[in-house]
CSV table of N, CA and C in Angstrom, one decimal:
chain,number,residue,atom,x,y,z
A,208,UNK,N,2.9,8.0,-12.9
A,208,UNK,CA,2.2,6.9,-12.2
A,208,UNK,C,3.1,6.3,-11.2
A,209,UNK,N,4.4,6.2,-11.4
A,209,UNK,CA,5.3,5.6,-10.4
A,209,UNK,C,5.4,6.5,-9.2
A,210,UNK,N,5.3,7.8,-9.4
A,210,UNK,CA,5.3,8.7,-8.2
A,210,UNK,C,4.1,8.5,-7.3
A,211,UNK,N,3.0,8.3,-7.9
A,211,UNK,CA,1.8,8.0,-7.1
A,211,UNK,C,1.9,6.8,-6.3
A,212,UNK,N,2.5,5.7,-6.9
A,212,UNK,CA,2.7,4.5,-6.2
A,212,UNK,C,3.7,4.7,-5.0
A,213,UNK,N,4.7,5.4,-5.3
A,213,UNK,CA,5.7,5.7,-4.3
A,213,UNK,C,5.1,6.5,-3.1
A,214,UNK,N,4.4,7.5,-3.4
A,214,UNK,CA,3.7,8.3,-2.4
A,214,UNK,C,2.7,7.5,-1.6
A,215,UNK,N,2.0,6.7,-2.2
A,215,UNK,CA,1.0,5.8,-1.5
A,215,UNK,C,1.7,4.9,-0.6
A,216,UNK,N,2.8,4.3,-1.0
A,216,UNK,CA,3.6,3.4,-0.2
A,216,UNK,C,4.2,4.1,1.0
A,217,UNK,N,4.7,5.3,0.8
A,217,UNK,CA,5.3,6.1,1.9
A,217,UNK,C,4.2,6.5,2.9
A,218,UNK,N,3.0,6.9,2.4
A,218,UNK,CA,1.9,7.3,3.3
A,218,UNK,C,1.5,6.1,4.1
A,219,UNK,N,1.4,4.9,3.4
A,219,UNK,CA,1.0,3.7,4.1
A,219,UNK,C,1.9,3.3,5.2
A,220,UNK,N,3.2,3.4,4.9
A,220,UNK,CA,4.2,3.1,5.9
A,220,UNK,C,4.2,4.1,7.1
A,221,UNK,N,3.9,5.4,6.8
A,221,UNK,CA,3.9,6.4,7.8
A,221,UNK,C,2.7,6.2,8.8
A,222,UNK,N,1.6,5.7,8.2
A,222,UNK,CA,0.4,5.5,9.1
A,222,UNK,C,0.3,4.2,9.7
A,223,UNK,N,1.2,3.3,9.3
A,223,UNK,CA,1.3,1.9,9.9
A,223,UNK,C,1.7,2.0,11.4
A,224,UNK,N,0.9,1.5,12.3
A,224,UNK,CA,1.3,1.7,13.7
A,224,UNK,C,2.5,0.8,14.0
A,225,UNK,N,3.3,1.4,14.9
A,225,UNK,CA,4.5,0.7,15.4
A,225,UNK,C,4.1,-0.1,16.6
A,226,UNK,N,4.5,-1.3,16.8
A,226,UNK,CA,4.1,-2.1,18.0
A,226,UNK,C,4.5,-1.4,19.2
A,227,UNK,N,3.5,-1.3,20.1
A,227,UNK,CA,3.7,-0.7,21.4
A,227,UNK,C,3.5,0.8,21.4
A,228,UNK,N,3.2,1.4,20.2
A,228,UNK,CA,3.0,2.8,20.1
A,228,UNK,C,1.7,3.1,19.2
A,229,UNK,N,0.6,3.4,19.8
A,229,UNK,CA,-0.6,3.6,19.0
A,229,UNK,C,-1.1,5.0,19.0
A,230,UNK,N,-0.1,6.0,18.9
A,230,UNK,CA,-0.5,7.4,19.0
A,230,UNK,C,-1.5,7.8,17.9
A,231,UNK,N,-1.2,7.3,16.7
A,231,UNK,CA,-2.1,7.7,15.5
A,231,UNK,C,-3.4,7.1,15.7
A,232,UNK,N,-3.5,5.8,16.1
A,232,UNK,CA,-4.8,5.2,16.2
A,232,UNK,C,-5.6,5.8,17.4
A,233,UNK,N,-4.9,6.1,18.5
A,233,UNK,CA,-5.6,6.8,19.6
A,233,UNK,C,-6.2,8.1,19.2
A,234,UNK,N,-5.4,8.9,18.5
A,234,UNK,CA,-6.0,10.2,18.1
A,234,UNK,C,-7.2,10.1,17.1
A,235,UNK,N,-7.1,9.1,16.2
A,235,UNK,CA,-8.2,8.9,15.3
A,235,UNK,C,-9.5,8.4,16.1
A,236,UNK,N,-9.3,7.5,17.1
A,236,UNK,CA,-10.4,7.0,17.9
A,236,UNK,C,-11.0,8.1,18.7
A,237,UNK,N,-10.2,9.0,19.3
A,237,UNK,CA,-10.7,10.2,20.1
A,237,UNK,C,-11.5,11.1,19.2
A,238,UNK,N,-11.0,11.4,18.0
A,238,UNK,CA,-11.6,12.2,17.0
A,238,UNK,C,-13.0,11.6,16.6
A,239,UNK,N,-13.0,10.3,16.4
A,239,UNK,CA,-14.2,9.6,16.0
A,239,UNK,C,-15.3,9.7,17.1
A,240,UNK,N,-14.8,9.6,18.3
A,240,UNK,CA,-15.7,9.7,19.5
A,240,UNK,C,-16.3,11.1,19.6
A,241,UNK,N,-15.5,12.1,19.4
A,241,UNK,CA,-16.0,13.5,19.4
A,241,UNK,C,-17.0,13.7,18.3
A,242,UNK,N,-16.8,13.2,17.1
A,242,UNK,CA,-17.7,13.3,16.0
A,242,UNK,C,-19.1,12.7,16.4
A,243,UNK,N,-19.1,11.6,17.1
A,243,UNK,CA,-20.3,10.9,17.5
A,243,UNK,C,-20.9,11.5,18.7
A,244,UNK,N,-20.5,12.7,19.1
A,244,UNK,CA,-21.1,13.4,20.3
A,244,UNK,C,-20.8,12.6,21.6
A,245,UNK,N,-19.6,12.1,21.7
A,245,UNK,CA,-19.2,11.3,22.9
A,245,UNK,C,-18.1,12.0,23.6
A,246,UNK,N,-17.8,11.4,24.8
A,246,UNK,CA,-16.7,11.9,25.6
A,246,UNK,C,-15.8,10.7,26.0
A,247,UNK,N,-14.6,10.9,26.2
A,247,UNK,CA,-13.7,9.8,26.6
A,247,UNK,C,-13.7,9.7,28.1
A,248,UNK,N,-14.0,8.5,28.7
A,248,UNK,CA,-14.1,8.3,30.1
A,248,UNK,C,-12.9,7.3,30.5
A,249,UNK,N,-12.3,7.6,31.6
A,249,UNK,CA,-11.1,6.8,32.0
A,249,UNK,C,-11.5,5.5,32.5
A,250,UNK,N,-12.4,5.5,33.5
A,250,UNK,CA,-12.8,4.2,34.2
A,250,UNK,C,-14.0,3.6,33.5
A,251,UNK,N,-15.0,4.4,33.3
A,251,UNK,CA,-16.3,3.8,32.7
A,251,UNK,C,-17.3,4.9,32.5
A,252,UNK,N,-18.4,4.5,31.9
A,252,UNK,CA,-19.4,5.5,31.6
A,252,UNK,C,-20.3,5.7,32.8
A,253,UNK,N,-20.9,6.9,32.9
A,253,UNK,CA,-21.8,7.2,34.0
A,253,UNK,C,-23.1,6.4,33.8
A,254,UNK,N,-23.9,6.3,34.9
A,254,UNK,CA,-25.1,5.5,34.8
A,254,UNK,C,-26.1,6.0,33.6
A,255,UNK,N,-26.1,7.3,33.3
A,255,UNK,CA,-27.0,7.8,32.3
A,255,UNK,C,-26.4,7.8,30.9
A,256,UNK,N,-25.3,7.1,30.8
A,256,UNK,CA,-24.6,7.1,29.5
A,256,UNK,C,-24.4,5.7,29.0
A,257,UNK,N,-24.2,5.6,27.7
A,257,UNK,CA,-24.0,4.3,27.1
A,257,UNK,C,-22.6,4.3,26.4
A,258,UNK,N,-22.0,3.2,26.3
A,258,UNK,CA,-20.7,3.1,25.7
A,258,UNK,C,-20.9,2.9,24.2
A,259,UNK,N,-20.3,3.8,23.4
A,259,UNK,CA,-20.4,3.7,21.9
A,259,UNK,C,-19.1,3.3,21.2
A,260,UNK,N,-18.1,3.1,22.0
A,260,UNK,CA,-16.8,2.7,21.4
A,260,UNK,C,-15.7,2.9,22.3
A,261,UNK,N,-14.5,3.0,21.8
A,261,UNK,CA,-13.2,3.1,22.6
A,261,UNK,C,-12.5,4.4,22.1
A,262,UNK,N,-11.8,5.0,23.1
A,262,UNK,CA,-11.0,6.2,22.8
A,262,UNK,C,-9.5,5.9,22.6
A,263,UNK,N,-9.1,4.7,23.1
A,263,UNK,CA,-7.7,4.4,23.0
A,263,UNK,C,-7.5,2.9,23.2
A,264,UNK,N,-6.3,2.5,22.9
A,264,UNK,CA,-5.9,1.1,23.0
A,264,UNK,C,-5.8,0.6,24.4
A,265,UNK,N,-5.6,1.6,25.3
A,265,UNK,CA,-5.4,1.3,26.7
A,265,UNK,C,-6.7,1.0,27.5
A,266,UNK,N,-7.9,1.2,26.9
A,266,UNK,CA,-9.1,0.8,27.5
A,266,UNK,C,-10.0,2.0,27.8
A,267,UNK,N,-9.7,3.2,27.4
A,267,UNK,CA,-10.6,4.3,27.7
A,267,UNK,C,-11.9,4.1,26.8
A,268,UNK,N,-13.0,4.4,27.4
A,268,UNK,CA,-14.3,4.2,26.7
A,268,UNK,C,-14.9,5.5,26.2
A,269,UNK,N,-15.5,5.4,25.1
A,269,UNK,CA,-16.3,6.5,24.5
A,269,UNK,C,-17.7,6.4,24.9
A,270,UNK,N,-18.2,7.4,25.6
A,270,UNK,CA,-19.6,7.4,26.2
A,270,UNK,C,-20.4,8.6,25.7
A,271,UNK,N,-21.7,8.4,25.6
A,271,UNK,CA,-22.6,9.5,25.3
A,271,UNK,C,-23.9,9.3,26.1
A,272,UNK,N,-24.7,10.3,26.2
A,272,UNK,CA,-26.0,10.2,26.9
A,272,UNK,C,-26.9,9.3,26.2
A,273,UNK,N,-27.6,8.5,27.0
A,273,UNK,CA,-28.6,7.6,26.4
A,273,UNK,C,-29.7,8.3,25.7
A,274,UNK,N,-30.2,7.8,24.6
A,274,UNK,CA,-31.3,8.5,23.9
A,274,UNK,C,-32.6,8.0,24.4
């Protein structure tokens, strides 16, 4: 039981984002965008697209075609 608690604590610390470095969060957001049939746009979505989320902490938008 102690090993499980230790492993959980280490996993939590590993996934905890470091201030100024959001690599893990950015990768998860990009993956989530792809799952939702979206694409990551640097400046903004095209006129026939809608924003469904964000791809990174820096402001990239997740866009997909309007239904």
